Short mmCIF file of C-alpha atoms and ligand atoms in Angstrom, two decimals:
data_model
loop_
_atom_site.label_atom_id
_atom_site.label_comp_id
_atom_site.label_asym_id
_atom_site.label_seq_id
_atom_site.Cartn_x
_atom_site.Cartn_y
_atom_site.Cartn_z
CA MET A 121 145.88 2.81 67.24
CA GLN A 122 145.92 0.93 63.92
CA LYS A 123 148.15 -2.10 63.56
CA ASP A 124 150.31 -0.53 60.82
CA GLU A 125 150.89 2.57 62.93
CA VAL A 126 151.93 0.39 65.88
CA LEU A 127 154.27 -1.55 63.61
CA ARG A 128 155.79 1.69 62.36
CA LEU A 129 156.59 2.65 65.99
CA PHE A 130 157.86 -0.86 66.76
CA LEU A 131 160.24 -0.70 63.80
CA ASP A 132 161.50 2.79 64.65
CA PRO A 133 165.12 2.25 65.78
CA ASP A 134 164.95 5.38 67.95
CA LEU A 135 162.14 3.83 70.00
CA VAL A 136 163.07 0.14 69.93
CA PRO A 137 166.78 -0.47 69.26
CA PRO A 138 167.10 -3.09 66.50
CA GLU A 139 168.90 -5.54 68.83
CA LYS A 140 165.94 -5.38 71.24
CA ARG A 141 163.47 -5.87 68.41
CA VAL A 142 165.32 -8.90 67.05
CA LEU A 143 165.47 -10.39 70.53
CA LEU A 144 161.72 -9.90 70.97
CA SER A 145 161.04 -11.54 67.60
CA ASN A 146 163.20 -14.52 68.53
CA ILE A 147 161.43 -14.92 71.86
CA ALA A 148 158.03 -14.66 70.17
CA ASP A 149 159.02 -17.28 67.55
CA LEU A 150 160.12 -19.67 70.25
CA ALA A 151 156.95 -19.03 72.28
CA ALA A 152 154.86 -19.69 69.16
CA SER A 153 156.65 -23.02 68.62
CA LEU A 154 155.60 -23.91 72.18
CA ASN A 155 152.02 -22.79 71.47
CA MET A 156 152.29 -19.86 73.83
CA PRO A 157 150.78 -16.56 72.63
CA CYS A 158 153.38 -13.92 73.50
CA TYR A 159 153.00 -10.23 74.40
CA ALA A 160 155.03 -7.23 75.46
CA VAL A 161 153.21 -5.46 78.29
CA GLY A 162 153.34 -2.59 80.75
CA GLY A 163 155.82 0.23 80.33
CA PHE A 164 157.02 -1.10 76.99
CA VAL A 165 153.62 -0.63 75.34
CA ARG A 166 152.88 2.62 77.18
CA ASP A 167 156.14 4.24 76.11
CA LEU A 168 155.95 2.89 72.56
CA LEU A 169 152.47 4.33 72.05
CA LEU A 170 153.66 7.64 73.52
CA GLY A 171 156.42 7.61 70.89
CA LYS A 172 159.11 7.42 73.59
CA PRO A 173 162.11 5.07 73.64
CA VAL A 174 161.21 1.84 75.41
CA ASN A 175 163.17 0.65 78.38
CA ASP A 176 162.20 -2.50 80.29
CA LEU A 177 161.18 -5.62 78.41
CA ASP A 178 158.26 -7.33 80.15
CA ILE A 179 157.03 -10.38 78.29
CA VAL A 180 153.79 -12.17 79.14
CA VAL A 181 152.93 -15.57 77.71
CA GLU A 182 149.74 -17.56 77.91
CA GLY A 183 151.66 -20.65 78.98
CA ASP A 184 154.51 -21.48 81.29
CA ALA A 185 157.05 -18.62 81.32
CA ILE A 186 159.63 -20.74 83.19
CA LYS A 187 159.50 -23.40 80.47
CA LEU A 188 160.00 -20.68 77.84
CA GLY A 189 162.86 -19.22 79.89
CA ASN A 190 164.65 -22.55 80.16
CA LYS A 191 164.44 -22.99 76.37
CA LEU A 192 165.79 -19.48 75.82
CA VAL A 193 168.77 -20.21 78.06
CA GLU A 194 169.33 -23.50 76.23
CA ILE A 195 169.46 -21.72 72.87
CA TYR A 196 171.01 -18.34 73.68
CA GLY A 197 172.74 -18.82 77.03
CA GLY A 198 172.58 -16.49 80.00
CA ARG A 199 170.93 -17.46 83.27
CA LEU A 200 167.36 -17.94 84.41
CA ILE A 201 166.15 -16.91 87.86
CA PRO A 202 162.76 -18.59 88.25
CA HIS A 203 160.14 -17.54 90.80
CA PHE A 204 158.06 -20.68 91.10
CA PRO A 205 155.06 -19.39 93.09
CA PHE A 206 154.17 -16.91 90.30
CA ARG A 207 155.64 -19.03 87.43
CA THR A 208 157.67 -15.97 86.40
CA ALA A 209 161.36 -15.75 85.61
CA ILE A 210 164.06 -13.18 85.13
CA TRP A 211 166.31 -13.96 82.21
CA GLN A 212 169.80 -12.57 82.66
CA LEU A 213 170.87 -12.09 79.08
CA PRO A 214 174.22 -13.47 77.96
CA SER A 215 176.87 -10.74 77.75
CA THR A 216 177.04 -11.20 73.96
CA PHE A 217 173.66 -9.42 73.72
CA ASP A 218 175.02 -6.12 75.09
CA LEU A 219 171.54 -4.75 75.89
CA GLN A 220 170.38 -2.35 78.60
CA PRO A 221 168.78 -3.38 80.87
CA SER A 222 170.58 -6.71 80.75
CA THR A 223 167.64 -8.67 82.16
CA LEU A 224 164.20 -9.45 80.84
CA ASP A 225 161.05 -10.41 82.73
CA LEU A 226 159.16 -13.49 81.55
CA ILE A 227 155.69 -13.68 83.03
CA THR A 228 153.03 -16.36 83.00
CA ALA A 229 149.68 -14.63 82.42
CA ARG A 230 147.98 -14.70 85.82
CA LYS A 231 145.09 -13.56 87.98
CA GLU A 232 145.74 -12.00 91.37
CA THR A 233 143.68 -11.61 94.51
CA TYR A 234 144.73 -9.72 97.61
CA ASP A 235 143.81 -11.48 100.86
CA LYS A 236 144.72 -8.42 102.86
CA PRO A 237 145.55 -4.83 101.77
CA GLY A 238 149.28 -4.28 101.39
CA ALA A 239 150.03 -8.02 101.40
CA LEU A 240 151.48 -9.86 98.44
CA PRO A 241 148.79 -11.30 96.15
CA THR A 242 147.60 -14.89 95.68
CA VAL A 243 147.90 -15.91 92.03
CA ALA A 244 146.50 -18.37 89.47
CA PRO A 245 147.29 -18.90 85.74
CA ALA A 246 144.93 -17.04 83.43
CA THR A 247 144.49 -15.33 80.05
CA ILE A 248 146.33 -12.24 78.90
CA GLU A 249 143.20 -10.20 79.50
CA ASP A 250 143.04 -11.35 83.13
CA ASP A 251 146.70 -10.49 83.41
CA LEU A 252 146.03 -6.95 82.21
CA ARG A 253 143.16 -6.60 84.68
CA ARG A 254 145.40 -7.34 87.68
CA ARG A 255 147.59 -4.34 86.90
CA ASP A 256 147.76 -0.84 88.37
CA PHE A 257 146.67 1.78 85.81
CA THR A 258 144.95 1.72 82.43
CA ILE A 259 148.03 3.14 80.71
CA ASN A 260 150.01 0.15 82.02
CA ALA A 261 147.34 -2.41 81.19
CA MET A 262 147.89 -2.79 77.45
CA ALA A 263 149.60 -5.63 75.63
CA LEU A 264 151.33 -5.74 72.25
CA ARG A 265 151.12 -9.11 70.53
CA LEU A 266 154.53 -10.23 69.33
CA ASP A 267 154.08 -13.66 67.75
CA GLY A 268 153.06 -14.68 64.25
CA GLU A 269 150.31 -12.92 62.33
CA GLY A 270 149.24 -11.11 65.47
CA LEU A 271 152.43 -8.98 65.58
CA GLY A 272 151.48 -5.33 66.08
CA GLU A 273 148.01 -5.94 67.55
CA ILE A 274 147.28 -3.97 70.70
CA LEU A 275 145.08 -5.49 73.40
CA ASP A 276 143.51 -2.66 75.29
CA PRO A 277 140.47 -3.92 77.22
CA LEU A 278 140.65 -1.10 79.78
CA LYS A 279 140.97 1.83 77.36
CA GLY A 280 144.55 2.72 78.16
CA GLN A 281 144.97 4.43 74.80
CA THR A 282 142.17 6.86 75.53
CA ASP A 283 143.80 7.72 78.86
CA LEU A 284 147.17 8.16 77.17
CA GLU A 285 145.55 10.68 74.84
CA ARG A 286 143.78 12.41 77.71
CA ARG A 287 146.95 12.30 79.80
CA VAL A 288 145.19 10.58 82.66
CA ILE A 289 146.42 8.07 85.28
CA ARG A 290 143.41 5.91 86.11
CA ALA A 291 143.43 2.99 88.53
CA LEU A 292 141.74 -0.15 87.26
CA HIS A 293 139.37 -0.59 90.19
CA PRO A 294 138.34 1.27 93.37
CA LYS A 295 140.57 -0.82 95.65
CA SER A 296 143.71 -0.76 93.51
CA LEU A 297 145.71 1.65 95.69
CA LEU A 298 144.44 0.07 98.89
CA ASP A 299 145.55 -3.38 97.67
CA ASP A 300 148.97 -2.01 96.92
CA PRO A 301 149.73 1.50 98.23
CA THR A 302 153.12 1.53 96.48
CA ARG A 303 150.96 2.29 93.43
CA ILE A 304 150.51 5.79 94.86
CA PHE A 305 154.20 6.41 94.24
CA ARG A 306 153.92 4.87 90.81
CA ALA A 307 151.05 7.22 89.92
CA ILE A 308 153.04 10.19 91.16
CA ARG A 309 156.04 9.15 89.07
CA TYR A 310 153.92 8.88 85.92
CA GLU A 311 152.27 12.24 86.64
CA GLY A 312 155.64 13.92 86.96
CA ARG A 313 157.39 12.07 84.17
CA TYR A 314 154.74 12.53 81.50
CA SER A 315 152.92 15.61 82.88
CA PHE A 316 149.79 13.51 83.32
CA GLN A 317 147.18 13.80 86.10
CA MET A 318 145.48 11.22 88.26
CA ASP A 319 141.75 11.24 87.55
CA SER A 320 139.53 12.23 90.47
CA SER A 321 138.42 8.70 91.40
CA THR A 322 142.05 7.52 91.54
CA LEU A 323 143.03 10.55 93.60
CA GLU A 324 140.17 9.81 96.00
CA GLN A 325 141.70 6.41 96.65
CA ILE A 326 144.55 8.17 98.45
CA ASN A 327 142.43 8.40 101.60
CA GLU A 328 142.87 7.72 105.29
CA GLU A 329 142.36 3.99 104.88
CA THR A 330 144.99 3.67 102.13
CA LEU A 331 147.46 5.87 104.00
CA LYS A 332 147.07 3.64 107.03
CA VAL A 333 148.11 0.64 104.96
CA LEU A 334 150.94 2.69 103.52
CA HIS A 335 152.04 3.42 107.09
CA SER A 336 152.40 -0.32 107.70
CA LEU A 337 154.64 -0.99 104.66
CA SER A 338 158.20 -2.09 105.31
CA GLY A 339 161.05 0.39 105.16
CA GLU A 340 162.59 -1.55 102.32
CA ARG A 341 159.50 -1.25 100.11
CA LEU A 342 159.12 2.44 100.85
CA ARG A 343 162.77 3.21 100.25
CA HIS A 344 162.62 1.40 96.93
CA GLU A 345 159.84 3.75 95.86
CA PHE A 346 161.83 6.83 96.91
CA ASP A 347 164.92 5.43 95.16
CA LEU A 348 162.90 5.27 91.95
CA ILE A 349 161.65 8.83 92.44
CA LEU A 350 165.21 10.07 92.95
CA ASP A 351 166.21 8.37 89.70
CA GLU A 352 163.71 10.52 87.80
CA GLU A 353 164.66 13.76 86.08
CA ARG A 354 161.64 15.59 87.55
CA PHE A 355 162.03 14.11 91.00
CA ALA A 356 161.54 17.44 92.80
CA VAL A 357 158.02 17.89 91.43
CA MET A 358 157.26 14.32 92.47
CA MET A 359 158.60 14.87 95.98
CA LEU A 360 156.40 17.94 96.29
CA ARG A 361 153.38 15.92 95.23
CA VAL A 362 154.27 13.17 97.71
CA ALA A 363 154.28 15.77 100.50
CA LYS A 364 151.08 17.50 99.38
CA LEU A 365 149.16 14.22 99.31
CA GLY A 366 150.00 13.56 102.97
CA ILE A 367 152.22 10.61 102.20
CA LEU A 368 155.25 11.81 104.16
CA ASP A 369 153.18 12.32 107.31
CA ALA A 370 151.63 8.90 106.84
CA ILE A 371 155.06 7.27 106.73
CA HIS A 372 156.47 9.15 109.71
CA PRO A 373 155.51 12.49 111.30
CA LYS A 374 159.14 13.62 111.22
CA MET A 375 159.50 13.22 107.44
CA PRO A 376 160.46 16.65 106.08
CA GLU A 377 159.42 18.06 102.71
CA PHE A 378 162.15 18.09 100.08
CA ASN A 379 163.53 21.62 99.88
CA GLN A 380 162.73 22.66 96.31
CA ASP A 381 165.65 25.12 96.30
CA TYR A 382 167.94 22.08 96.34
CA ALA A 383 166.40 20.50 93.26
CA ASP A 384 169.22 21.35 90.86
CA PHE A 385 171.91 19.86 93.07
CA LEU A 386 171.23 16.26 92.13
CA GLU A 387 173.15 16.57 88.89
CA MET A 388 176.77 15.96 89.86
CA ASP A 389 179.65 18.06 88.58
CA ALA A 390 181.75 15.49 86.73
CA GLN A 391 184.83 17.70 87.06
CA LEU A 392 185.16 17.00 90.76
CA ASP A 393 186.37 13.44 91.01
CA ILE A 394 183.89 12.42 93.67
CA GLN A 395 182.18 9.05 93.51
CA ALA A 396 178.76 10.30 92.44
CA ASP A 397 175.63 8.61 93.64
CA ARG A 398 172.40 10.33 92.75
CA ARG A 399 170.25 8.56 95.31
CA THR A 400 172.66 9.20 98.19
CA MET A 401 172.82 12.84 97.17
CA GLY A 402 169.02 12.96 97.09
CA TYR A 403 168.62 11.58 100.61
CA MET A 404 171.33 13.88 101.96
CA LEU A 405 169.66 16.96 100.51
CA TRP A 406 166.26 15.78 101.70
CA PHE A 407 167.30 15.22 105.34
CA MET A 408 169.99 17.91 105.53
CA GLU A 409 168.18 20.17 108.01
CA LEU A 410 167.22 17.42 110.44
CA ALA A 411 168.55 16.99 113.97
CA GLU A 412 170.80 14.00 114.55
CA ALA A 413 168.19 11.91 116.35
CA ASP A 414 165.63 12.44 113.57
CA VAL A 415 168.11 11.44 110.88
CA ILE A 416 168.66 8.15 112.68
CA LEU A 417 164.92 7.66 113.21
CA LEU A 418 164.11 8.13 109.52
CA ALA A 419 167.14 6.15 108.35
CA ASN A 420 165.75 3.24 110.38
CA ARG A 421 162.23 3.77 109.09
CA LEU A 422 163.44 3.66 105.48
CA ASP A 423 165.84 0.84 106.15
CA PHE A 424 168.92 2.73 104.94
CA THR A 425 172.18 0.83 104.65
CA ASN A 426 174.84 1.81 107.19
CA GLU A 427 176.73 3.61 104.48
CA LEU A 428 173.73 5.69 103.47
CA THR A 429 172.90 6.47 107.09
CA LEU A 430 176.45 7.66 107.67
CA ALA A 431 176.42 9.86 104.57
CA VAL A 432 173.10 11.49 105.48
CA TRP A 433 174.00 11.86 109.15
CA ALA A 434 177.38 13.43 108.26
CA ALA A 435 175.80 15.95 105.91
CA ALA A 436 173.22 17.01 108.50
CA GLN A 437 175.87 17.28 111.22
CA LEU A 438 178.25 19.26 109.06
CA LYS A 439 175.53 21.66 107.94
CA ARG A 440 174.72 22.38 111.60
CA GLY A 441 178.35 22.63 112.66
CA LEU A 442 179.34 24.98 109.84
CA VAL A 443 178.98 28.12 111.98
CA HIS A 444 181.64 26.83 114.34
CA LEU A 445 184.09 26.18 111.54
CA THR A 446 183.80 29.46 109.68
CA ASP A 447 186.81 31.22 111.24
CA MET A 448 189.01 28.16 111.46
CA ARG A 449 192.37 27.74 109.71
CA PRO A 450 192.61 25.43 106.66
CA SER A 451 194.38 22.79 108.77
CA GLU A 452 191.53 22.82 111.29
CA TRP A 453 188.94 22.53 108.52
CA THR A 454 190.88 19.65 107.05
CA TYR A 455 191.13 17.68 110.28
CA ALA A 456 187.44 18.23 110.99
CA LEU A 457 186.36 17.18 107.51
CA GLU A 458 188.68 14.25 106.98
CA LYS A 459 186.48 11.90 109.00
CA LEU A 460 183.38 12.61 106.89
CA PRO A 461 182.30 11.04 103.57
CA LEU A 462 183.38 13.25 100.69
CA LEU A 463 179.93 13.21 99.10
CA SER A 464 178.42 14.57 102.34
CA ILE A 465 180.90 17.45 102.31
CA TYR A 466 180.08 18.15 98.68
CA ALA A 467 176.34 18.15 99.46
CA VAL A 468 176.84 20.71 102.21
CA TYR A 469 178.99 22.79 99.88
CA LEU A 470 176.20 22.82 97.31
CA VAL A 471 173.64 24.18 99.73
CA SER A 472 175.94 26.51 101.69
CA ARG A 473 178.48 27.62 99.05
CA GLU A 474 181.03 27.71 101.86
CA ASN A 475 184.30 28.12 99.97
CA SER A 476 186.38 26.28 102.53
CA LEU A 477 184.43 23.11 101.76
CA LEU A 478 185.32 23.40 98.09
CA SER A 479 188.96 24.19 98.94
CA TYR A 480 189.02 21.07 101.08
CA ILE A 481 187.52 18.91 98.31
CA SER A 482 189.70 20.19 95.52
CA ILE A 483 192.97 21.08 97.28
CA TRP A 484 193.42 20.69 101.02
CA ARG A 485 192.63 17.03 101.32
CA HIS A 486 195.44 16.25 98.85
CA VAL A 487 198.11 18.29 100.69
CA LYS A 488 200.77 16.11 102.32
CA PRO A 489 204.30 16.98 103.52
CA PHE A 490 207.31 15.58 101.63
CA THR A 491 208.60 14.05 104.87
CA THR A 492 207.45 10.51 105.57
CA GLY A 493 207.64 8.21 108.59
CA ASN A 494 210.66 6.55 106.99
CA ASP A 495 212.46 9.88 106.79
CA LEU A 496 211.87 10.41 110.50
CA LYS A 497 213.17 6.94 111.24
CA ALA A 498 216.25 7.63 109.09
CA ARG A 499 216.87 10.74 111.18
CA GLY A 500 216.91 8.59 114.30
CA LEU A 501 213.50 9.44 115.80
CA PRO A 502 212.32 6.40 117.72
CA PRO A 503 208.87 5.14 116.59
CA GLY A 504 206.07 6.46 118.82
CA PRO A 505 203.27 9.06 118.98
CA ARG A 506 205.74 11.85 118.23
CA PHE A 507 205.93 10.56 114.61
CA GLY A 508 202.29 11.34 113.97
CA GLU A 509 202.50 14.66 115.76
CA ILE A 510 205.41 15.85 113.66
CA LEU A 511 203.86 14.77 110.37
CA LEU A 512 200.60 16.43 111.38
CA ARG A 513 202.42 19.62 112.30
CA LEU A 514 204.22 19.66 108.93
CA ARG A 515 200.95 19.12 107.09
CA ALA A 516 199.28 21.91 109.05
CA ALA A 517 202.16 24.22 108.15
CA TRP A 518 201.63 23.52 104.44
CA LEU A 519 197.85 23.92 104.72
CA ASP A 520 198.05 27.19 106.61
CA GLY A 521 200.66 28.71 104.32
CA GLU A 522 203.39 28.74 106.94
CA ILE A 523 205.67 26.88 104.55
CA ALA A 524 205.49 26.70 100.77
CA ASN A 525 208.44 24.62 99.52
CA GLY A 526 210.67 21.67 100.37
CA SER A 527 213.49 23.67 101.92
CA GLN A 528 211.07 25.52 104.23
CA GLU A 529 209.71 22.15 105.26
CA GLU A 530 213.25 20.96 106.02
CA THR A 531 213.92 24.02 108.15
CA LEU A 532 210.71 23.50 110.10
CA LEU A 533 211.48 19.80 110.51
CA ASP A 534 214.94 20.63 111.86
CA LYS A 535 213.33 22.98 114.35
CA LEU A 536 210.80 20.34 115.43
CA LEU A 537 213.50 17.72 115.85
CA ALA A 538 215.88 20.05 117.69
CA GLY A 539 215.78 19.61 121.41
CA GLN A 540 214.38 16.06 121.19
CA PRO A 541 215.79 13.90 124.01
CA TRP A 542 217.61 11.60 121.57
CA GLN A 543 219.08 14.53 119.60
CA GLY A 544 222.78 14.16 119.08
CA ALA A 545 222.91 10.69 120.66
N1 CTP B 801 152.58 -3.34 88.02
C1 CTP B 801 151.40 -3.22 88.76
N2 CTP B 801 151.44 -2.89 90.08
C2 CTP B 801 152.64 -2.66 90.69
C3 CTP B 801 153.83 -2.80 89.98
C4 CTP B 801 153.77 -3.13 88.62
O1 CTP B 801 150.34 -3.40 88.21
N3 CTP B 801 152.66 -2.33 91.98
C5 CTP B 801 152.51 -3.72 86.59
C6 CTP B 801 152.22 -2.56 85.65
O2 CTP B 801 151.42 -3.04 84.61
C7 CTP B 801 153.57 -2.18 85.12
C8 CTP B 801 154.28 -3.53 85.04
O3 CTP B 801 153.76 -4.25 86.16
O4 CTP B 801 153.47 -1.58 83.86
C9 CTP B 801 155.77 -3.47 85.10
O5 CTP B 801 156.18 -2.83 86.29
P1 CTP B 801 157.45 -1.89 86.32
O6 CTP B 801 158.54 -2.47 85.50
O7 CTP B 801 157.71 -1.52 87.73
O8 CTP B 801 156.87 -0.56 85.66
P2 CTP B 801 156.90 0.03 84.20
O9 CTP B 801 155.51 0.04 83.66
O10 CTP B 801 157.94 -0.58 83.37
O11 CTP B 801 157.18 1.56 84.53
P3 CTP B 801 158.53 2.30 84.75
O12 CTP B 801 158.76 2.96 83.43
O13 CTP B 801 158.23 3.28 85.84
O14 CTP B 801 159.55 1.28 85.14
#
């Protein structure tokens, strides 16, 4: 793409918000004053050339990115989180910038070698071109020069632009996915997000050897990749692709396919005031049909937090137990459901359309009697287990339609208190 065309995209406020552009210019000016050629790389360039709004800001300098970062903090504020082994840094922008995301990656151009597949790489400082060659796919291996006269020049030594036009995801070398099998997930995300296709040689890299390395990856790394898939609008297509390529089996033989019929349920209904969490919802829907022991097995494999494990486990249990609840009274539903996370109940409602679940979420769980523990005390009932029993009984009466107003509650309460040993004392 010609420089003036790139500049036109770079100046388009719908693609690069003006505040982001000004920030990039300021960083590039500072880098230039330190004699560091400065580039935007990766997803920024890919999305810009696709004419899509840019998101992450990844800056590469031929020079010391930590030194640049420290200067930026000195001038603009915020906080620098350096990673000394790679000479990279994350700059947490000062709140005055009001940008999303609120962090920016500063990278020292580097070369990488992998001592062992799946391990983290060994690095050494290098040129921008070397830095592009260490990356995953051609469409991610382009740089946009930001400083001085060079502003708007695209460095594209691996022909990423051609692959963008051909809508192809192409690994940079034959061992790319073996070196880092998380790149398989990345390729699948780009395929789904942009309707691109892996080229045949990249696809062939997803072979037995690579899947074996994938099998050895930590739960945390794998879950991070699934988290990112669940964040995507077209996640269901991606999950299907993950299954078809044998990735689920490689991670664990019990991994189920994502039920495509559940794909629409990830968008939460804002009207129900439930704390929405897209990823939690995704995992619940994914593992909903599993037996209890398998939920726990996979939650361990993917290093779920306790909270996530509980949510997924509860949804699977409730789905299974639904048949036993069908003919129950509202009070029985309520007492059974009250111990479970609300989001799990909502997930099971979405897939089952069991009306009682919705009644519980929107009405039953809020139903409480007027009478409180203090009222019982005032009426002379000595504190003890009977307190809870009476309050529970009153609540059940409301839930099951036995009483419908305050005076009916009073009458029932009188009846419950009548004949108590202390009565009339
Ligand atoms: N990268 C890589 N191999 C990885 C992870 C990242 O080569 N396993 C490189 C790619 O060049 C990528 C860049 O690091 O473009 C930034 O990574 P990341 O922010 O994860 O990806 P983005 O390209 O920004 O893509 P996305 O839009 O999915 O975040």
